[in-house]
CSV table of C-alpha atoms (C1' of nucleotides) in Angstrom, one decimal:
chain,number,residue,atom,x,y,z
A,216,UNK,CA,-17.0,-9.5,27.5
A,217,UNK,CA,-17.0,-12.4,25.1
A,218,UNK,CA,-14.1,-14.7,25.3
A,219,UNK,CA,-12.6,-13.8,21.7
A,220,UNK,CA,-12.6,-10.3,22.6
A,221,UNK,CA,-10.9,-11.1,26.1
A,222,UNK,CA,-8.0,-13.1,24.5
A,223,UNK,CA,-7.3,-10.6,22.0
A,224,UNK,CA,-7.6,-7.9,24.9
A,225,UNK,CA,-4.3,-9.9,26.6
A,226,UNK,CA,-2.1,-9.3,23.5
A,227,UNK,CA,-3.6,-5.6,23.0
A,228,UNK,CA,-0.9,-4.2,24.7
A,229,UNK,CA,2.5,-2.9,24.2
A,230,UNK,CA,3.8,-4.5,27.0
A,231,UNK,CA,2.3,-8.0,27.0
A,232,UNK,CA,2.6,-8.2,23.5
A,233,UNK,CA,6.3,-7.4,24.0
A,234,UNK,CA,6.7,-10.3,26.4
A,235,UNK,CA,4.6,-13.0,24.4
A,236,UNK,CA,6.7,-12.2,21.0
A,237,UNK,CA,9.9,-12.4,23.6
A,238,UNK,CA,8.7,-15.6,24.7
A,239,UNK,CA,8.0,-16.9,21.3
A,240,UNK,CA,11.7,-18.0,21.4
A,241,UNK,CA,10.2,-21.1,23.4
A,242,UNK,CA,12.6,-20.7,26.9
A,243,UNK,CA,11.5,-19.7,30.3
A,244,UNK,CA,12.4,-16.0,30.9
A,245,UNK,CA,12.4,-14.3,34.7
A,246,UNK,CA,10.0,-11.7,35.0
A,247,UNK,CA,13.3,-9.2,35.2
A,248,UNK,CA,14.6,-10.0,32.3
A,249,UNK,CA,11.1,-9.9,30.4
A,250,UNK,CA,10.7,-6.1,32.2
A,251,UNK,CA,14.2,-4.9,31.0
A,252,UNK,CA,13.2,-6.7,27.5
A,253,UNK,CA,10.2,-4.3,27.4
A,254,UNK,CA,11.4,-1.1,29.1
A,255,UNK,CA,8.7,-1.1,32.2
A,256,UNK,CA,9.5,-1.4,35.8
A,257,UNK,CA,9.5,-4.9,37.4
A,258,UNK,CA,6.0,-3.5,39.3
A,259,UNK,CA,4.5,-3.5,36.0
A,260,UNK,CA,5.6,-6.6,34.7
A,261,UNK,CA,5.0,-8.5,37.5
A,262,UNK,CA,1.5,-7.7,37.2
A,263,UNK,CA,1.1,-7.9,33.5
A,264,UNK,CA,2.6,-11.4,33.8
A,265,UNK,CA,0.2,-12.4,36.3
A,266,UNK,CA,-2.6,-11.4,34.0
A,267,UNK,CA,-1.1,-13.2,31.1
A,268,UNK,CA,-0.9,-16.6,33.3
A,269,UNK,CA,-4.3,-15.9,34.2
A,270,UNK,CA,-5.5,-16.1,30.6
A,271,UNK,CA,-3.7,-19.1,30.0
A,272,UNK,CA,-1.4,-18.1,27.5
A,273,UNK,CA,1.6,-18.1,29.9
A,274,UNK,CA,2.8,-20.4,32.6
A,275,UNK,CA,5.0,-20.0,35.5
A,276,UNK,CA,7.3,-22.4,37.6
A,277,UNK,CA,8.7,-20.6,40.7
A,278,UNK,CA,12.3,-21.4,41.5
A,279,UNK,CA,13.7,-19.8,44.7
A,280,UNK,CA,13.4,-16.0,44.0
A,281,UNK,CA,12.9,-16.4,40.6
A,282,UNK,CA,9.6,-16.4,38.8
A,283,UNK,CA,10.3,-18.2,35.4
A,284,UNK,CA,7.7,-17.8,32.7
A,285,UNK,CA,7.2,-19.6,29.5
A,286,UNK,CA,4.4,-20.2,26.7
A,287,UNK,CA,1.8,-22.7,27.7
A,288,UNK,CA,2.1,-24.6,25.1
A,289,UNK,CA,2.0,-25.1,21.0
A,290,UNK,CA,-1.4,-23.7,20.8
A,291,UNK,CA,-0.8,-20.5,22.7
A,292,UNK,CA,2.4,-20.1,20.7
A,293,UNK,CA,0.5,-20.8,17.2
A,294,UNK,CA,-2.2,-18.1,18.2
A,295,UNK,CA,0.5,-15.6,18.9
A,296,UNK,CA,2.5,-16.7,15.8
A,297,UNK,CA,-0.7,-16.2,13.8
A,298,UNK,CA,-1.4,-13.0,15.3
A,299,UNK,CA,2.0,-11.5,14.5
A,300,UNK,CA,2.1,-12.9,10.7
A,301,UNK,CA,-0.9,-11.3,10.2
A,302,UNK,CA,0.1,-7.5,12.0
A,303,UNK,CA,3.2,-7.5,10.0
A,304,UNK,CA,1.3,-8.9,6.7
A,305,UNK,CA,-1.0,-6.2,6.7
A,306,UNK,CA,1.3,-3.3,8.0
A,307,UNK,CA,4.7,-2.9,7.4
A,308,UNK,CA,6.0,-0.7,5.0
A,309,UNK,CA,8.5,-1.7,2.3
A,310,UNK,CA,11.4,0.1,3.8
A,311,UNK,CA,11.2,-1.2,6.9
A,312,UNK,CA,10.6,-4.6,5.8
A,313,UNK,CA,13.9,-4.3,3.7
A,314,UNK,CA,15.9,-3.2,6.7
A,315,UNK,CA,14.3,-6.2,9.0
A,316,UNK,CA,15.6,-8.5,6.5
A,317,UNK,CA,19.1,-7.5,6.8
A,318,UNK,CA,18.9,-8.4,10.9
A,319,UNK,CA,20.7,-11.2,12.6
A,320,UNK,CA,17.0,-12.6,13.5
A,321,UNK,CA,15.8,-12.7,10.0
A,322,UNK,CA,18.7,-14.8,8.8
A,323,UNK,CA,18.0,-17.6,11.3
A,324,UNK,CA,16.1,-17.9,14.5
A,325,UNK,CA,13.6,-19.7,16.6
A,326,UNK,CA,9.8,-19.4,16.5
A,327,UNK,CA,8.6,-21.1,19.7
A,328,UNK,CA,10.5,-24.7,19.1
A,329,UNK,CA,11.6,-24.6,15.6
A,330,UNK,CA,13.7,-23.0,13.5
A,331,UNK,CA,12.6,-19.7,11.3
A,332,UNK,CA,14.2,-17.1,9.4
A,333,UNK,CA,16.1,-17.6,5.9
A,334,UNK,CA,17.4,-20.6,7.6
A,335,UNK,CA,13.9,-22.2,8.4
A,336,UNK,CA,12.7,-21.3,5.1
A,337,UNK,CA,15.7,-23.0,3.4
A,338,UNK,CA,15.2,-26.1,5.3
A,339,UNK,CA,11.7,-26.5,4.6
A,340,UNK,CA,12.3,-25.7,0.5
A,341,UNK,CA,15.4,-28.7,0.5
A,342,UNK,CA,13.3,-31.0,2.5
A,343,UNK,CA,10.3,-30.4,-0.1
A,344,UNK,CA,12.9,-31.0,-2.7
A,345,UNK,CA,14.2,-34.2,-1.7
A,346,UNK,CA,10.5,-35.4,-1.2
A,347,UNK,CA,11.2,-35.8,2.5
A,348,UNK,CA,8.0,-33.6,3.0
A,349,UNK,CA,5.3,-33.2,0.4
A,350,UNK,CA,3.8,-29.9,-0.4
A,351,UNK,CA,0.6,-31.2,-2.0
A,352,UNK,CA,-1.9,-28.4,-0.9
A,353,UNK,CA,-1.0,-29.0,2.8
A,354,UNK,CA,2.0,-30.0,4.0
A,355,UNK,CA,2.9,-34.1,5.2
A,356,UNK,CA,5.6,-36.2,5.7
A,357,UNK,CA,6.4,-38.8,2.9
A,358,UNK,CA,7.3,-42.3,3.7
A,359,UNK,CA,11.5,-41.0,3.1
A,360,UNK,CA,10.3,-38.3,5.1
A,361,UNK,CA,10.1,-40.6,8.1
A,362,UNK,CA,13.3,-42.6,7.6
A,363,UNK,CA,15.2,-39.7,7.2
A,364,UNK,CA,13.6,-38.4,10.4
A,365,UNK,CA,14.5,-41.8,12.3
A,366,UNK,CA,18.1,-41.6,10.9
A,367,UNK,CA,19.1,-38.2,10.7
A,368,UNK,CA,17.3,-36.9,14.0
A,369,UNK,CA,16.8,-40.0,16.0
A,370,UNK,CA,13.2,-39.1,15.8
A,371,UNK,CA,10.0,-41.4,15.7
A,372,UNK,CA,6.7,-39.8,15.8
A,373,UNK,CA,4.5,-41.3,18.7
A,374,UNK,CA,1.5,-42.7,17.4
A,375,UNK,CA,-1.8,-40.8,18.7
A,376,UNK,CA,-0.5,-37.6,19.9
A,377,UNK,CA,-2.9,-34.7,19.5
A,378,UNK,CA,0.2,-32.8,17.6
A,379,UNK,CA,0.7,-32.8,13.8
A,380,UNK,CA,3.9,-34.0,12.9
A,381,UNK,CA,4.6,-30.9,10.5
A,382,UNK,CA,2.7,-27.8,10.5
A,383,UNK,CA,3.2,-24.9,8.3
A,384,UNK,CA,4.0,-21.7,9.8
A,385,UNK,CA,4.0,-18.5,8.1
A,386,UNK,CA,7.6,-16.7,8.5
A,387,UNK,CA,7.2,-12.8,9.3
A,388,UNK,CA,10.8,-12.2,7.8
A,389,UNK,CA,10.6,-14.3,4.5
A,390,UNK,CA,6.8,-14.3,4.3
A,391,UNK,CA,6.9,-18.2,3.1
A,392,UNK,CA,6.5,-20.5,4.9
A,393,UNK,CA,8.8,-23.0,7.1
A,394,UNK,CA,8.1,-25.9,9.3
A,395,UNK,CA,6.7,-26.3,12.8
A,396,UNK,CA,4.9,-29.1,14.3
A,397,UNK,CA,6.5,-32.1,15.7
A,398,UNK,CA,9.2,-32.4,13.2
A,399,UNK,CA,10.3,-29.2,13.3
A,400,UNK,CA,10.7,-29.0,17.1
A,401,UNK,CA,13.0,-32.0,16.6
A,402,UNK,CA,15.1,-30.4,14.2
A,403,UNK,CA,15.4,-27.4,16.4
A,404,UNK,CA,16.4,-29.6,19.2
A,405,UNK,CA,18.6,-31.4,17.2
A,406,UNK,CA,20.3,-28.5,15.8
A,407,UNK,CA,20.9,-26.6,19.3
A,408,UNK,CA,22.1,-30.3,21.0
A,409,UNK,CA,24.6,-31.2,18.3
A,410,UNK,CA,25.8,-27.2,18.2
A,411,UNK,CA,24.5,-26.9,14.6
A,412,UNK,CA,23.3,-23.7,15.8
A,413,UNK,CA,24.2,-21.5,18.6
A,414,UNK,CA,21.8,-19.1,20.0
A,415,UNK,CA,23.7,-15.5,20.0
A,416,UNK,CA,22.3,-12.6,22.4
A,417,UNK,CA,19.0,-12.8,24.5
A,418,UNK,CA,16.8,-12.9,21.4
A,419,UNK,CA,15.3,-15.9,19.3
A,420,UNK,CA,18.3,-15.4,16.6
A,421,UNK,CA,20.9,-18.0,16.3
A,422,UNK,CA,24.1,-18.2,14.6
A,423,UNK,CA,24.7,-21.2,12.2
A,424,UNK,CA,28.4,-22.7,13.3
A,425,UNK,CA,30.8,-24.3,11.0
A,426,UNK,CA,30.0,-28.0,12.1
A,427,UNK,CA,26.5,-26.8,11.4
A,428,UNK,CA,27.0,-25.8,8.1
A,429,UNK,CA,28.5,-29.0,7.3
A,430,UNK,CA,25.6,-30.9,8.6
A,431,UNK,CA,22.9,-29.0,7.0
A,432,UNK,CA,24.7,-29.4,3.7
A,433,UNK,CA,25.5,-32.9,4.2
A,434,UNK,CA,22.0,-34.2,5.4
A,435,UNK,CA,19.9,-31.7,3.1
A,436,UNK,CA,22.2,-29.8,0.6
A,437,UNK,CA,21.5,-26.6,2.1
A,438,UNK,CA,24.6,-24.1,1.8
A,439,UNK,CA,24.1,-21.4,4.1
B,272,UNK,CA,2.4,0.7,19.4
B,273,UNK,CA,4.0,-2.4,18.0
B,274,UNK,CA,2.0,-3.9,15.3
B,275,UNK,CA,0.9,-6.9,17.2
B,276,UNK,CA,-0.7,-5.3,19.6
B,277,UNK,CA,-2.5,-3.1,17.7
B,278,UNK,CA,-4.1,-6.2,15.6
B,279,UNK,CA,-4.7,-7.5,18.9
B,280,UNK,CA,-6.8,-4.6,19.9
B,281,UNK,CA,-8.8,-4.4,17.1
B,282,UNK,CA,-10.7,-7.6,18.5
B,283,UNK,CA,-10.1,-6.6,22.0
B,284,UNK,CA,-13.6,-5.2,22.3
B,285,UNK,CA,-17.0,-6.7,23.0
B,286,UNK,CA,-18.4,-4.8,20.2
B,287,UNK,CA,-16.0,-4.8,17.5
B,288,UNK,CA,-15.7,-8.7,18.4
B,289,UNK,CA,-19.0,-9.2,18.2
B,290,UNK,CA,-19.2,-7.7,14.4
B,291,UNK,CA,-16.0,-9.5,13.3
B,292,UNK,CA,-18.0,-13.0,14.6
B,293,UNK,CA,-21.1,-12.2,13.0
B,294,UNK,CA,-19.1,-11.2,10.1
B,295,UNK,CA,-17.6,-15.0,9.8
B,296,UNK,CA,-20.6,-16.0,8.0
B,297,UNK,CA,-18.5,-14.6,4.8
B,298,UNK,CA,-21.6,-12.5,4.0
B,299,UNK,CA,-21.8,-8.7,3.8
B,300,UNK,CA,-24.0,-6.9,6.4
B,301,UNK,CA,-24.8,-3.7,6.6
B,302,UNK,CA,-24.2,-1.1,9.5
B,303,UNK,CA,-27.6,-1.2,11.1
B,304,UNK,CA,-27.7,-4.7,10.9
B,305,UNK,CA,-24.5,-5.2,13.2
B,306,UNK,CA,-25.5,-2.5,15.1
B,307,UNK,CA,-28.5,-4.3,16.4
B,308,UNK,CA,-26.8,-7.9,16.3
B,309,UNK,CA,-24.5,-6.5,19.1
B,310,UNK,CA,-26.7,-4.6,20.6
B,311,UNK,CA,-25.4,-0.4,20.2
B,312,UNK,CA,-26.4,2.5,19.0
B,313,UNK,CA,-26.0,2.9,15.0
B,314,UNK,CA,-23.4,6.0,15.9
B,315,UNK,CA,-21.1,3.5,17.9
B,316,UNK,CA,-21.5,0.8,15.1
B,317,UNK,CA,-20.6,3.6,12.6
B,318,UNK,CA,-17.2,4.7,14.3
B,319,UNK,CA,-16.2,1.0,15.4
B,320,UNK,CA,-16.7,0.1,11.6
B,321,UNK,CA,-14.4,2.7,10.1
B,322,UNK,CA,-11.8,1.4,12.8
B,323,UNK,CA,-12.3,-2.0,11.5
B,324,UNK,CA,-11.8,-0.6,8.0
B,325,UNK,CA,-8.6,1.1,8.9
B,326,UNK,CA,-7.1,-1.6,10.3
B,327,UNK,CA,-7.6,-3.6,7.5
B,328,UNK,CA,-9.6,-6.4,8.9
B,329,UNK,CA,-12.7,-5.5,7.1
B,330,UNK,CA,-13.6,-4.0,3.4
B,331,UNK,CA,-17.0,-1.7,2.8
B,332,UNK,CA,-18.8,-1.4,-0.1
B,333,UNK,CA,-21.2,1.7,-0.3
B,334,UNK,CA,-24.6,1.1,-2.2
B,335,UNK,CA,-27.0,4.0,-1.8
B,336,UNK,CA,-27.8,4.9,1.8
B,337,UNK,CA,-26.1,1.1,3.2
B,338,UNK,CA,-23.0,0.7,3.9
B,339,UNK,CA,-22.1,-2.9,3.4
B,340,UNK,CA,-19.2,-4.4,5.4
B,341,UNK,CA,-17.5,-7.8,5.0
B,342,UNK,CA,-14.3,-9.4,6.1
B,343,UNK,CA,-11.3,-8.2,4.4
B,344,UNK,CA,-10.3,-11.8,2.8
B,345,UNK,CA,-9.5,-15.4,3.9
B,346,UNK,CA,-6.6,-14.4,5.9
B,347,UNK,CA,-8.7,-12.2,8.0
B,348,UNK,CA,-11.1,-14.8,8.7
B,349,UNK,CA,-8.5,-17.1,9.8
B,350,UNK,CA,-7.6,-15.0,12.1
B,351,UNK,CA,-10.7,-14.1,13.7
B,352,UNK,CA,-11.2,-17.9,13.5
B,353,UNK,CA,-7.4,-18.6,15.1
B,354,UNK,CA,-8.6,-16.2,18.0
B,355,UNK,CA,-12.2,-17.4,18.6
B,356,UNK,CA,-11.2,-21.1,18.4
B,357,UNK,CA,-8.2,-20.8,21.1
B,358,UNK,CA,-10.5,-18.5,23.3
B,359,UNK,CA,-13.1,-21.4,23.3
B,360,UNK,CA,-10.4,-23.9,23.8
B,361,UNK,CA,-8.8,-22.2,27.0
B,362,UNK,CA,-12.3,-21.2,28.5
B,363,UNK,CA,-15.5,-22.4,28.3
B,364,UNK,CA,-16.6,-24.9,31.1
B,365,UNK,CA,-18.2,-28.2,30.5
B,366,UNK,CA,-21.9,-27.1,31.1
B,367,UNK,CA,-21.9,-24.4,28.7
B,368,UNK,CA,-20.3,-26.4,26.0
B,369,UNK,CA,-23.0,-29.3,26.3
B,370,UNK,CA,-25.7,-26.6,25.9
B,371,UNK,CA,-23.9,-24.9,23.0
B,372,UNK,CA,-23.5,-28.5,21.3
B,373,UNK,CA,-27.4,-28.5,21.1
B,374,UNK,CA,-27.9,-25.2,19.2
B,375,UNK,CA,-28.9,-25.0,15.5
B,376,UNK,CA,-25.3,-23.2,14.8
B,377,UNK,CA,-23.6,-26.5,16.5
B,378,UNK,CA,-25.3,-29.0,14.0
B,379,UNK,CA,-24.5,-26.9,10.8
B,380,UNK,CA,-23.2,-23.7,10.4
B,381,UNK,CA,-20.9,-21.6,7.4
B,382,UNK,CA,-17.2,-20.6,9.1
B,383,UNK,CA,-16.2,-17.4,6.6
B,384,UNK,CA,-16.6,-19.5,3.0
B,385,UNK,CA,-17.0,-23.0,4.4
B,386,UNK,CA,-19.2,-25.3,6.1
B,387,UNK,CA,-18.5,-26.1,10.0
B,388,UNK,CA,-20.3,-27.7,12.8
B,389,UNK,CA,-21.4,-31.4,12.9
B,390,UNK,CA,-22.5,-31.2,9.2
B,391,UNK,CA,-19.0,-30.0,8.5
B,392,UNK,CA,-16.9,-32.4,10.8
B,393,UNK,CA,-18.7,-35.5,9.5
B,394,UNK,CA,-18.4,-34.1,5.6
B,395,UNK,CA,-14.3,-34.0,6.6
B,396,UNK,CA,-14.4,-37.4,8.0
B,397,UNK,CA,-16.1,-38.8,5.0
B,398,UNK,CA,-13.8,-37.3,2.2
B,399,UNK,CA,-10.9,-38.6,4.5
B,400,UNK,CA,-12.5,-42.1,4.8
B,401,UNK,CA,-13.3,-42.2,1.0
B,402,UNK,CA,-9.6,-41.5,0.6
B,403,UNK,CA,-10.4,-37.9,-1.1
B,404,UNK,CA,-8.1,-36.1,1.2
B,405,UNK,CA,-5.2,-37.5,3.2
B,406,UNK,CA,-4.6,-36.7,6.7
B,407,UNK,CA,-1.0,-37.7,6.6
B,408,UNK,CA,0.2,-35.5,9.5
B,409,UNK,CA,-1.3,-32.4,7.5
B,410,UNK,CA,-4.4,-32.4,4.9
B,411,UNK,CA,-3.4,-33.0,1.2
B,412,UNK,CA,-6.3,-33.5,-1.3
B,413,UNK,CA,-5.3,-37.0,-3.1
B,414,UNK,CA,-5.4,-37.6,-7.3
B,415,UNK,CA,-9.1,-39.3,-6.5
B,416,UNK,CA,-10.1,-36.2,-4.6
B,417,UNK,CA,-9.4,-33.8,-7.4
B,418,UNK,CA,-11.5,-36.1,-9.7
B,419,UNK,CA,-14.2,-36.2,-7.3
B,420,UNK,CA,-13.9,-32.1,-7.0
B,421,UNK,CA,-13.8,-31.7,-11.1
B,422,UNK,CA,-17.1,-34.3,-11.2
B,423,UNK,CA,-18.9,-33.7,-8.2
B,424,UNK,CA,-18.5,-29.9,-7.9
B,425,UNK,CA,-17.2,-29.0,-11.2
B,426,UNK,CA,-14.3,-27.5,-9.3
B,427,UNK,CA,-10.7,-27.3,-11.0
B,428,UNK,CA,-8.2,-25.7,-9.0
B,429,UNK,CA,-6.2,-22.9,-10.9
B,430,UNK,CA,-2.5,-23.2,-10.5
B,431,UNK,CA,-0.6,-20.8,-8.8
B,432,UNK,CA,-2.8,-19.3,-6.4
B,433,UNK,CA,-1.6,-18.8,-3.0
B,434,UNK,CA,-4.7,-20.0,-1.2
B,435,UNK,CA,-4.2,-23.6,-0.1
B,436,UNK,CA,-6.7,-26.1,-1.8
B,437,UNK,CA,-7.5,-27.6,1.7
B,438,UNK,CA,-6.9,-26.2,5.3
B,439,UNK,CA,-7.9,-27.5,8.3
B,440,UNK,CA,-9.8,-25.2,10.6
B,441,UNK,CA,-10.5,-26.4,13.9
B,442,UNK,CA,-14.1,-26.5,14.9
B,443,UNK,CA,-14.9,-24.8,17.9
B,444,UNK,CA,-18.4,-27.0,18.9
B,445,UNK,CA,-16.9,-30.0,17.7
B,446,UNK,CA,-13.2,-29.8,18.9
B,447,UNK,CA,-12.3,-31.4,15.4
B,448,UNK,CA,-11.1,-30.2,12.3
B,449,UNK,CA,-13.2,-29.5,9.5
B,450,UNK,CA,-12.1,-28.8,5.5
B,451,UNK,CA,-11.4,-24.5,5.2
B,452,UNK,CA,-9.4,-23.4,2.0
B,453,UNK,CA,-10.5,-23.3,-1.6
B,454,UNK,CA,-11.9,-27.0,-1.5
B,455,UNK,CA,-14.2,-26.1,1.4
B,456,UNK,CA,-15.1,-22.8,-0.2
B,457,UNK,CA,-16.0,-24.8,-3.2
B,458,UNK,CA,-18.0,-27.3,-1.6
B,459,UNK,CA,-20.0,-24.6,0.7
B,460,UNK,CA,-20.6,-22.5,-2.4
B,461,UNK,CA,-22.2,-25.9,-4.5
B,462,UNK,CA,-24.5,-26.6,-1.3
B,463,UNK,CA,-25.7,-23.3,-1.3
B,464,UNK,CA,-26.4,-23.0,-4.7
B,465,UNK,CA,-27.8,-26.2,-5.5
B,466,UNK,CA,-29.5,-26.0,-2.2
B,467,UNK,CA,-28.5,-28.7,-0.4
B,468,UNK,CA,-28.2,-26.2,2.6
B,469,UNK,CA,-30.4,-23.3,3.4
B,470,UNK,CA,-29.5,-20.5,5.9
B,471,UNK,CA,-32.0,-20.1,8.7
B,472,UNK,CA,-32.4,-17.1,10.5
B,473,UNK,CA,-29.6,-14.1,10.2
B,474,UNK,CA,-26.9,-15.8,11.7
B,475,UNK,CA,-24.5,-18.3,10.3
B,476,UNK,CA,-26.6,-21.2,10.9
B,477,UNK,CA,-27.4,-23.9,8.1
B,478,UNK,CA,-30.3,-26.3,7.6
B,479,UNK,CA,-29.6,-29.4,5.0
B,480,UNK,CA,-32.5,-30.1,3.0
B,481,UNK,CA,-34.1,-32.9,1.9
B,482,UNK,CA,-32.0,-32.6,-1.7
B,483,UNK,CA,-29.3,-31.7,0.4
B,484,UNK,CA,-29.7,-35.0,2.6
B,485,UNK,CA,-29.7,-36.8,-0.5
B,486,UNK,CA,-26.9,-35.6,-2.1
B,487,UNK,CA,-24.4,-35.9,0.7
B,488,UNK,CA,-25.5,-39.3,1.1
B,489,UNK,CA,-24.8,-39.7,-2.4
B,490,UNK,CA,-21.9,-38.0,-3.3
B,491,UNK,CA,-19.8,-38.8,-0.1
B,492,UNK,CA,-21.7,-41.7,2.0
B,493,UNK,CA,-23.0,-39.1,5.0
B,494,UNK,CA,-26.2,-39.6,6.6
B,495,UNK,CA,-27.1,-36.4,8.2
C,207,DG,C1',23.3,-11.5,60.9
C,208,DG,C1',23.7,-8.0,57.5
C,209,DG,C1',23.3,-6.2,52.7
C,210,DA,C1',22.4,-7.4,47.8
C,211,DT,C1',19.0,-8.6,44.7
C,212,DG,C1',14.5,-10.1,42.5
C,213,DG,C1',9.6,-9.8,43.1
C,214,DT,C1',5.1,-8.5,44.8
C,215,DT,C1',1.4,-5.3,46.9
C,216,DC,C1',-0.6,-1.0,47.1
C,217,DG,C1',-2.1,3.6,46.3
C,218,DG,C1',-2.5,7.3,42.9
C,219,DG,C1',-2.3,9.9,38.2
C,220,DC,C1',-3.5,9.9,33.8
C,221,DC,C1',-4.8,8.8,29.6
C,222,DG,C1',-7.7,6.4,25.8
C,223,DC,C1',-11.5,4.7,24.1
C,224,DG,C1',-15.9,3.1,24.3
C,225,DC,C1',-20.6,4.5,24.8
C,226,DC,C1',-24.6,7.6,24.3
C,227,DG,C1',-27.5,11.4,22.5
C,228,DA,C1',-28.3,15.4,19.8
C,229,DA,C1',-27.8,17.5,15.4
C,230,DC,C1',-26.7,16.8,10.6
C,231,DT,C1',-26.8,14.7,5.7
C,232,DT,C1',-27.7,11.4,1.9
C,233,DT,C1',-30.7,8.5,0.0
C,234,DT,C1',-35.1,6.2,-0.6
C,235,DC,C1',-40.0,6.3,-1.2
C,236,DC,C1',-44.5,8.4,-1.6
D,135,DG,C1',-41.6,18.5,-2.5
D,136,DG,C1',-41.9,16.1,2.1
D,137,DA,C1',-41.3,12.6,5.2
D,138,DA,C1',-38.8,8.3,6.5
D,139,DA,C1',-34.7,6.0,7.2
D,140,DA,C1',-29.7,4.9,7.0
D,141,DG,C1',-25.6,6.5,8.6
D,142,DT,C1',-22.5,9.8,10.2
D,143,DT,C1',-20.2,13.8,13.2
D,144,DC,C1',-19.1,15.8,17.2
D,145,DG,C1',-19.3,16.6,22.1
D,146,DG,C1',-18.9,14.8,26.7
D,147,DC,C1',-19.4,11.7,30.0
D,148,DG,C1',-17.2,8.0,32.7
D,149,DC,C1',-15.0,3.7,33.3
D,150,DG,C1',-11.0,0.8,33.1
D,151,DG,C1',-6.5,-0.1,32.7
D,152,DC,C1',-1.2,1.1,32.0
D,153,DC,C1',2.0,2.9,34.3
D,154,DC,C1',4.9,4.4,38.3
D,155,DG,C1',7.2,4.9,42.7
D,156,DA,C1',7.3,3.5,47.9
D,157,DA,C1',7.1,0.1,50.9
D,158,DC,C1',7.3,-4.9,51.8
D,159,DC,C1',8.7,-9.7,51.1
D,160,DA,C1',11.9,-13.9,49.8
D,161,DT,C1',15.8,-15.5,48.7
D,162,DC,C1',20.7,-15.8,48.4
D,163,DC,C1',25.3,-14.9,49.3
D,164,DC,C1',28.9,-13.3,52.2
DNA sequence: GGGATGGTTCGGGCCGCGCCGAACTTTTCC
DNA sequence: GGAAAAGTTCGGCGCGGCCCGAACCATCCC
């Protein structure tokens, strides 16, 4: 079996796909949580998780009687994003898309380790409008952007890392790009740490707190 | 079945994956060519092609008794690239990788509508070194680059298109990025039109002609 | 220790699907 | 018109894999 087909096969199953999409929130889930989420028996979940781990898409971490599982890394997340984005791009009738836009996840959510949804797109737009990120056919952080990153988030990009500072990630609800890469991750981490956003429910949805609304307005002029 | 799993399923089969990877050369193939290429009977190829077309990954064009088939567009190509790149990234033992590097495809080939392989990476490096493309955490064409595009290739980027001028595409033989997007396509089209490279065999491999060697050296200082 | 909970292993059932060959249709060429 | 070639449709075969329940193991808590 050629490697492409094999990798695709990992994601070509209802249950495994549900696992991976849930794990796009970047957190570690237990096997049982994923089983309930996908609506299968624990035994089934256990087997499918093993396959995903052996396939290199997930990593596990055992803690006592729990088996925690998370995406193997940004590359794996990017692959799943790419597939999900293409799939929703090529399918999804209009009416469904409309109703999706009204959900909590569409307003604001995490996408692996960065922010997405209407919030994510608004933040991306704001950073481009303020000249912190340039969108000259491909995204790039400007010098002003680097300063802002250090001042507002306390983030300095280590030289020589493989991960790009900023990467565009197509938003499957908004159909517009938001910011991924190290910048996106730093922004999301800060937002969670300083309680600008709070997770709601067990999924990927987040909610902007009053403090967060203030912060986003002050730092980037985003009104949400 | 969730859309992600469905799309993945299209590529989760030996035969269909072989079709798609062959079609990454950007050309239109007949059903029979693909059948021989993948080592299946025409009847099988016919059925699988229908599935890929209904799934939106391919488009067809009938001409007489021939059924020509090609990738549906840059998005589809990008998806297949992403999967192929990840698959070879996560698998592929060292020895295999070594022998792959010596093949004709590794030296120079097309990747959907742009140039890849050692040639593609060399061209990308040269354009970055000459300041035509900036690699400041994300790729972007510089003003000098736009001038060069107009002068050397006669290409002017239409405003308001959805397709990015330049996009990074991870090379699965070199493990380094080469240039995709409209710029990559324009460069590849020019190279083929002006006989800088010539296709060899039925696959994606190309060969740099003497004229091409001259042109690449003159325009970008690339010695190949 | 004993009960409850999370997770795994194993056997078995079942459905899907990828493949082929044979028969058929359509187009091309002589 | 007739033969050859490209492609399609259909019936059928067989494998793979997805799922479950039952039994079992490991951990945690009282």
